[in-house]
Coordinates of C-alpha atoms in Angstrom, one line a residue:
M1 CA 14.6 -1.7 -17.5
E2 CA 17.0 -4.2 -16.1
P3 CA 16.2 -5.7 -12.7
L4 CA 18.8 -3.8 -10.7
E5 CA 17.9 -0.6 -12.4
I6 CA 14.3 -1.1 -11.1
M7 CA 15.6 -1.6 -7.6
G8 CA 17.8 1.5 -7.8
A9 CA 15.0 3.6 -9.2
L10 CA 12.8 2.6 -6.3
L11 CA 15.2 4.3 -4.0
T12 CA 15.1 7.6 -5.8
T13 CA 12.8 10.5 -4.7
E14 CA 10.6 9.8 -7.7
G15 CA 10.5 6.1 -7.0
R16 CA 9.5 6.6 -3.4
D17 CA 6.8 9.1 -4.4
N18 CA 5.3 6.7 -6.9
P19 CA 6.8 3.1 -7.1
Y20 CA 3.9 1.6 -9.1
P21 CA 5.2 2.3 -12.6
L22 CA 8.4 0.5 -11.5
Y23 CA 6.4 -2.4 -10.2
D24 CA 4.8 -2.6 -13.6
E25 CA 8.3 -2.9 -15.1
A26 CA 9.1 -5.7 -12.7
H27 CA 5.9 -7.6 -13.6
R28 CA 6.9 -7.4 -17.2
L29 CA 10.1 -9.2 -16.4
G30 CA 8.3 -12.1 -14.8
A31 CA 6.8 -13.5 -11.6
V32 CA 10.2 -14.2 -10.2
I33 CA 13.4 -12.4 -11.4
D34 CA 17.0 -13.5 -11.0
A35 CA 18.5 -10.0 -10.7
G36 CA 22.1 -11.2 -10.3
Q37 CA 24.5 -10.3 -7.6
G38 CA 22.8 -12.7 -5.2
L39 CA 19.4 -11.0 -5.4
V40 CA 16.1 -12.5 -6.4
M41 CA 13.2 -10.1 -7.0
V42 CA 9.6 -11.4 -6.4
P43 CA 6.8 -9.1 -7.7
S44 CA 4.1 -11.7 -8.1
Y45 CA 1.4 -12.4 -5.4
D46 CA 1.7 -16.2 -5.4
A47 CA 5.5 -16.1 -5.2
C48 CA 5.6 -13.5 -2.5
N49 CA 3.1 -15.5 -0.5
H50 CA 5.2 -18.7 -0.9
V51 CA 8.4 -17.0 0.3
L52 CA 6.7 -15.4 3.3
R53 CA 5.1 -18.7 4.4
N54 CA 8.3 -20.8 3.9
A55 CA 10.4 -20.7 7.1
S56 CA 13.5 -21.7 5.0
F57 CA 13.5 -18.1 3.8
G58 CA 14.5 -16.3 7.0
V59 CA 14.9 -12.7 8.1
W60 CA 18.2 -11.0 8.6
D61 CA 18.9 -12.1 12.1
V62 CA 22.1 -11.7 14.1
D63 CA 23.8 -14.5 12.3
W64 CA 23.4 -12.7 8.9
R65 CA 23.6 -9.0 9.9
G66 CA 27.3 -8.8 8.8
V67 CA 26.2 -9.5 5.2
I68 CA 24.2 -6.3 4.9
W69 CA 25.6 -4.0 7.6
D70 CA 29.1 -2.5 7.6
D71 CA 31.1 -2.3 10.7
E72 CA 29.9 1.2 11.5
Q73 CA 26.2 0.1 11.2
Q74 CA 26.8 -2.9 13.4
R75 CA 27.8 -0.6 16.2
R76 CA 24.6 1.4 16.0
P77 CA 22.6 1.0 19.2
S78 CA 19.2 1.3 17.4
L79 CA 20.1 -1.4 14.8
R80 CA 21.5 -3.7 17.4
S81 CA 18.4 -3.3 19.5
M82 CA 16.3 -5.0 16.8
E83 CA 18.5 -8.0 16.8
R84 CA 16.8 -9.2 20.0
S85 CA 13.3 -8.6 18.7
V86 CA 10.8 -11.0 17.2
I87 CA 10.8 -9.3 13.8
Y88 CA 14.5 -10.0 13.2
S89 CA 14.7 -13.5 14.6
N90 CA 14.5 -16.9 13.0
A91 CA 13.8 -20.3 14.5
P92 CA 14.0 -21.3 17.3
D93 CA 14.2 -17.9 18.9
H94 CA 11.4 -16.5 16.7
G95 CA 8.8 -19.1 17.7
R96 CA 9.8 -18.8 21.4
M97 CA 9.3 -15.0 21.4
R98 CA 6.3 -14.9 19.2
S99 CA 4.4 -17.5 21.2
L100 CA 4.9 -15.5 24.4
I101 CA 3.9 -12.2 22.8
S102 CA 0.8 -13.8 21.1
S103 CA -0.3 -15.4 24.4
V104 CA -0.9 -11.9 25.9
F105 CA -1.5 -9.8 22.7
T106 CA -4.7 -11.6 21.9
P107 CA -7.8 -10.7 19.9
R108 CA -9.7 -10.7 23.2
R109 CA -7.3 -8.0 24.6
V110 CA -7.7 -6.0 21.4
A111 CA -11.5 -6.3 21.6
A112 CA -11.4 -5.0 25.2
L113 CA -9.6 -1.9 23.9
E114 CA -12.5 -0.9 21.6
P115 CA -14.2 1.5 24.1
A116 CA -10.8 3.2 24.6
I117 CA -10.3 3.4 20.8
E118 CA -13.8 4.9 20.4
A119 CA -13.1 7.5 23.1
A120 CA -9.7 8.3 21.6
V121 CA -11.3 8.8 18.2
E122 CA -13.9 11.1 19.5
S123 CA -11.4 13.2 21.5
L124 CA -9.2 13.6 18.4
L125 CA -12.1 14.5 16.2
D126 CA -13.2 17.1 18.8
R127 CA -9.8 18.7 18.6
L128 CA -9.8 18.5 14.8
A129 CA -13.1 20.3 14.8
E130 CA -11.8 23.0 17.1
T131 CA -8.5 23.5 15.2
G132 CA -10.2 23.4 11.8
A133 CA -13.1 25.7 12.6
N134 CA -14.0 28.2 10.0
G135 CA -12.2 26.4 7.2
A136 CA -8.7 26.5 8.8
A137 CA -6.3 23.9 7.4
V138 CA -5.2 21.1 9.7
D139 CA -2.6 18.4 9.2
L140 CA -4.5 15.1 9.3
M141 CA -1.3 13.1 9.8
N142 CA -0.1 15.1 12.8
D143 CA -3.5 15.7 14.3
F144 CA -5.2 12.4 13.8
A145 CA -3.5 9.6 11.8
Y146 CA -0.4 9.5 14.1
Q147 CA -2.2 10.5 17.3
L148 CA -4.7 7.7 17.3
P149 CA -2.4 4.7 17.1
V150 CA 0.1 6.2 19.5
T151 CA -2.7 6.8 22.0
V152 CA -4.0 3.2 21.5
I153 CA -0.6 1.5 21.8
C154 CA 0.2 3.6 24.9
D155 CA -3.1 2.5 26.4
L156 CA -2.2 -1.1 25.6
L157 CA 1.3 -0.7 27.1
G158 CA 0.1 1.3 30.1
I159 CA 2.2 4.4 29.3
P160 CA 1.2 7.4 31.5
Q161 CA -0.6 10.2 29.7
P162 CA 2.1 12.9 30.3
D163 CA 4.7 10.7 28.5
R164 CA 2.8 10.1 25.3
E165 CA 3.8 13.0 23.1
T166 CA 7.4 12.3 23.8
F167 CA 6.8 8.7 22.9
R168 CA 5.3 9.7 19.5
V169 CA 8.5 11.6 18.6
L170 CA 10.8 8.8 19.8
A171 CA 8.8 6.1 18.0
T172 CA 8.9 8.1 14.8
D173 CA 12.7 8.5 15.1
L174 CA 13.3 4.8 16.0
A175 CA 11.0 3.6 13.1
A176 CA 14.0 4.4 10.8
V177 CA 15.4 0.9 11.7
L178 CA 12.4 -0.7 10.0
D179 CA 13.2 1.0 6.7
F180 CA 16.0 1.3 4.2
V181 CA 18.3 4.0 5.6
D182 CA 20.5 5.9 3.2
D183 CA 20.8 9.0 5.4
L184 CA 23.0 8.3 8.4
S185 CA 21.6 11.3 10.2
R186 CA 18.4 9.4 10.6
L187 CA 20.3 6.7 12.3
D188 CA 21.7 9.3 14.7
E189 CA 18.2 10.2 15.6
A190 CA 17.2 6.5 15.9
D191 CA 20.2 5.8 18.2
A192 CA 19.2 8.7 20.5
A193 CA 15.6 7.5 20.5
W194 CA 16.5 4.0 21.4
L195 CA 18.8 5.0 24.2
E196 CA 16.0 7.1 25.7
L197 CA 13.4 4.4 25.2
E198 CA 15.7 1.8 26.7
L199 CA 16.1 3.9 29.8
Y200 CA 12.3 4.6 30.0
F201 CA 11.2 1.0 29.4
G202 CA 13.8 -0.3 31.9
G203 CA 12.2 1.9 34.6
L204 CA 8.7 1.0 33.5
L205 CA 9.5 -2.7 33.7
A206 CA 10.9 -2.3 37.2
E207 CA 7.8 -0.3 38.3
R208 CA 5.4 -2.8 36.9
R209 CA 7.2 -5.7 38.6
M210 CA 6.5 -3.9 41.9
R211 CA 3.0 -2.7 41.0
P212 CA 1.4 -4.7 38.2
Q213 CA -1.5 -3.2 36.3
D214 CA -4.0 -4.4 33.8
D215 CA -1.8 -3.7 30.8
L216 CA 0.3 -5.5 28.2
V217 CA 3.6 -4.8 30.0
S218 CA 2.4 -6.3 33.2
A219 CA 1.0 -9.3 31.3
L220 CA 4.3 -9.9 29.5
I221 CA 6.3 -9.6 32.8
A222 CA 4.0 -12.2 34.4
V223 CA 4.4 -14.7 31.6
C224 CA 8.2 -14.0 31.4
D225 CA 8.7 -14.4 35.1
A226 CA 6.7 -17.6 35.2
D227 CA 9.1 -19.1 32.6
D228 CA 12.2 -17.0 32.5
A229 CA 13.8 -19.2 29.8
R230 CA 11.2 -18.0 27.3
L231 CA 12.1 -14.4 27.1
S232 CA 15.2 -12.6 28.5
G233 CA 15.0 -9.2 30.0
A234 CA 16.8 -7.7 27.0
E235 CA 14.4 -9.4 24.6
L236 CA 11.4 -8.2 26.6
L237 CA 12.7 -4.6 26.5
C238 CA 13.5 -4.7 22.8
N239 CA 10.1 -6.2 21.9
L240 CA 8.3 -3.5 23.9
A241 CA 10.1 -0.9 21.7
L242 CA 9.2 -2.9 18.6
L243 CA 5.5 -3.0 19.7
L244 CA 5.6 0.8 20.1
I245 CA 7.0 1.6 16.7
A246 CA 5.3 -1.1 14.7
G247 CA 2.0 -0.4 16.6
F248 CA 1.6 3.1 15.2
E249 CA 3.5 3.4 11.9
T250 CA 1.5 1.0 9.7
T251 CA -1.8 2.2 11.1
A252 CA -1.0 5.9 10.7
N253 CA -0.1 5.2 7.1
L254 CA -3.3 3.2 6.5
F255 CA -5.3 6.3 7.6
G256 CA -3.2 8.8 5.6
N257 CA -3.2 6.7 2.4
G258 CA -6.9 5.9 2.9
V259 CA -8.0 9.6 3.2
R260 CA -5.9 10.6 0.2
L261 CA -7.6 7.9 -1.8
L262 CA -11.0 9.2 -0.7
F263 CA -10.0 12.6 -2.1
E264 CA -9.0 11.0 -5.4
H265 CA -12.2 8.9 -5.5
P266 CA -15.0 11.1 -4.0
E267 CA -17.6 8.5 -5.2
V268 CA -16.1 6.1 -2.7
G269 CA -16.6 8.5 0.2
A270 CA -20.2 9.1 -0.9
G271 CA -20.8 5.3 -1.1
L272 CA -19.4 4.8 2.4
R273 CA -21.5 7.5 3.9
R274 CA -24.7 6.2 2.3
G275 CA -24.0 2.7 3.4
H276 CA -23.6 1.5 -0.2
L277 CA -20.0 0.4 0.4
R278 CA -18.6 -1.5 3.4
Y279 CA -15.9 0.2 5.5
A280 CA -14.2 -3.2 6.0
G281 CA -13.9 -3.6 2.2
F282 CA -12.6 -0.1 1.9
A283 CA -9.8 -0.6 4.4
E284 CA -8.7 -3.9 2.8
E285 CA -8.6 -2.2 -0.6
V286 CA -6.5 0.7 0.8
L287 CA -4.1 -1.9 2.2
R288 CA -3.9 -3.6 -1.2
Y289 CA -3.9 -0.5 -3.5
D290 CA -1.4 1.6 -1.6
S291 CA 0.1 -0.6 1.0
P292 CA 1.6 0.9 4.2
V293 CA 4.4 -1.7 3.9
Q294 CA 5.8 -1.9 0.3
M295 CA 8.6 -4.4 0.6
T296 CA 10.3 -6.8 2.9
S297 CA 13.4 -9.0 2.5
R298 CA 14.3 -12.6 3.2
I299 CA 17.4 -14.7 3.0
A300 CA 17.7 -18.3 1.8
L301 CA 18.8 -20.2 5.0
T302 CA 19.6 -23.4 3.2
D303 CA 20.7 -24.7 -0.2
G304 CA 18.2 -26.3 -2.6
L305 CA 15.5 -23.7 -2.4
S306 CA 13.7 -22.1 -5.4
V307 CA 11.0 -19.6 -6.0
G308 CA 9.0 -20.6 -9.1
D309 CA 11.6 -21.9 -11.5
V310 CA 14.4 -19.7 -10.1
P311 CA 17.0 -21.4 -7.9
V312 CA 17.8 -19.5 -4.7
P313 CA 21.2 -20.6 -3.2
A314 CA 21.9 -20.3 0.5
G315 CA 22.7 -16.7 1.4
A316 CA 20.9 -15.2 -1.5
E317 CA 18.6 -12.3 -0.8
V318 CA 14.9 -12.3 -1.8
A319 CA 13.2 -9.0 -2.3
V320 CA 9.5 -9.6 -1.4
M321 CA 7.8 -6.8 -3.3
I322 CA 4.6 -6.5 -1.4
G323 CA 3.5 -3.3 -3.1
A324 CA 3.9 -5.1 -6.5
A325 CA 2.2 -8.3 -5.3
N326 CA -0.8 -6.4 -4.2
R327 CA -1.2 -5.1 -7.8
D328 CA -0.5 -8.4 -9.6
A329 CA -2.8 -8.9 -12.6
R330 CA -2.5 -12.7 -12.0
R331 CA -4.3 -12.3 -8.7
Y332 CA -6.5 -9.2 -9.2
E333 CA -8.7 -8.1 -12.1
Q334 CA -7.7 -4.6 -13.2
P335 CA -5.2 -4.2 -10.3
Q336 CA -4.5 -0.5 -11.0
R337 CA -8.2 0.3 -10.3
F338 CA -9.2 1.3 -6.7
D339 CA -12.3 -0.8 -6.1
P340 CA -13.6 -1.3 -2.5
T341 CA -16.2 -3.8 -3.8
R342 CA -13.6 -6.4 -4.5
T343 CA -14.1 -9.7 -2.7
E344 CA -11.5 -11.9 -1.2
I345 CA -8.9 -9.1 -1.4
G346 CA -6.3 -10.8 0.9
P347 CA -3.5 -8.2 0.6
L348 CA -0.1 -9.1 1.8
S349 CA 0.4 -5.8 3.5
F350 CA 0.7 -7.5 7.0
G351 CA 2.8 -10.3 5.7
A352 CA 2.1 -14.0 5.9
G353 CA 3.4 -17.1 7.5
P354 CA 5.7 -17.1 10.6
H355 CA 6.2 -13.3 10.6
F356 CA 2.6 -12.3 9.9
C357 CA 2.1 -9.0 11.8
V358 CA 0.9 -9.7 15.3
G359 CA -0.7 -6.3 15.4
S360 CA -2.9 -6.7 12.3
V361 CA -6.1 -7.2 14.3
L362 CA -5.4 -4.0 16.3
A363 CA -4.7 -2.0 13.1
R364 CA -7.9 -3.2 11.4
T365 CA -9.9 -2.5 14.6
E366 CA -8.6 1.1 14.7
A367 CA -9.5 1.5 11.0
A368 CA -13.0 0.0 11.5
I369 CA -13.7 2.6 14.2
G370 CA -11.7 5.5 12.9
F371 CA -12.7 5.8 9.2
P372 CA -16.5 5.7 9.8
R373 CA -16.4 8.3 12.5
L374 CA -14.0 10.6 10.5
L375 CA -16.4 10.6 7.5
E376 CA -19.6 10.9 9.6
R377 CA -18.2 13.8 11.7
F378 CA -16.7 15.7 8.8
P379 CA -18.9 15.3 5.6
A380 CA -17.0 18.3 4.1
L381 CA -13.6 16.7 4.6
A382 CA -11.4 18.0 1.7
P383 CA -7.8 18.5 0.7
A384 CA -6.2 21.8 1.6
G385 CA -3.0 21.8 -0.5
A386 CA -0.5 19.2 -1.7
P387 CA 0.4 16.4 0.6
T388 CA 4.0 15.5 1.4
R389 CA 5.1 11.9 1.2
N390 CA 7.4 10.6 4.0
Q391 CA 10.1 9.6 1.4
R392 CA 10.5 6.2 2.9
F393 CA 11.2 3.1 0.8
I394 CA 9.4 0.4 2.8
L395 CA 6.9 2.2 5.1
R396 CA 4.9 4.2 2.6
G397 CA 2.8 7.1 3.9
Y398 CA 2.5 10.8 4.2
E399 CA 4.5 13.2 6.4
R400 CA 1.9 15.9 6.0
L401 CA -1.7 15.7 4.7
P402 CA -3.3 19.1 4.9
V403 CA -7.2 19.1 5.0
T404 CA -10.1 21.2 5.9
V405 CA -12.9 19.7 8.0
S406 CA -15.5 22.5 7.8

């Protein structure tokens, strides 16, 4: 296949369902591929790692949005909201925002959440047991995989309990802005979700300024107000929305993809339950083998750059093929084999370099607590019909994953 044919095929229903044969085609073309039309495709692990760690390859910030968005897209409230977020900012704005967020979203704060995560897991498993009594099918995505990270991120942000189910729906709709959107109706939903979240977070920020609590929102306000030049009010609001959607989507897909792999490899579940396999190694191999984030994109900010032996002129797009890199035979022995006993897995699923996912510690903590309790509580966990993929290009996971727990 030609390079652009591979990229086009990845956007089809078949490609979204199973992109890995197409990644194999990309690997056959080389570690770095000049696809033409201003696009460089990067399927190799080392080259992806290089691009992600090199700040000269930037994200599509406000200065570059006109290159990839038409006039109608540039008017979309949901897309414009992300322009002021850390995920779509380059230096110097990126460093300024990230340092502030990282100063309060710390491993220590995540560690302090562990009792709340454990309690949330037990509550959700109790409900699964009740709903799935007598062999009734339940949807693991709806009833556990999405619920857990939404509960945790709402705890972190201090979102009141009655508002959380609404937040889950809004976060799901707004998450479209983190993916490739070829259905404009999804942007209509994202726009409506952003406008509602903007109003809600505006009220929450005002309330927390008057009555601070022990949550991330209050901590961000305190740091922001102490040095107002570091984060504007609009930036604070947009990054709260980003934390909400990024804080649940990847983790939910990690759980869904992981449980599906347990069904396909029952010996792995048996090894985990008997203590012969480590849950940490299992989670890392899930991240590698079926990454919740399949691809990201960078733009060459200056002339004179190259990836491998391929020159990349200023303004050229680099497709960082994370899903392909995580199955690169140059990096991994038998990359198509699911093997939780691998050592030094180091998947690129959370990125690398300046834009390394700030929530990766939280996602891994939820997995470290959630997977063991799920398997311990439900030794008879089994599939109950065909799962439904979410048909997303970048954020790979399941929309529905029917299971039985008894």
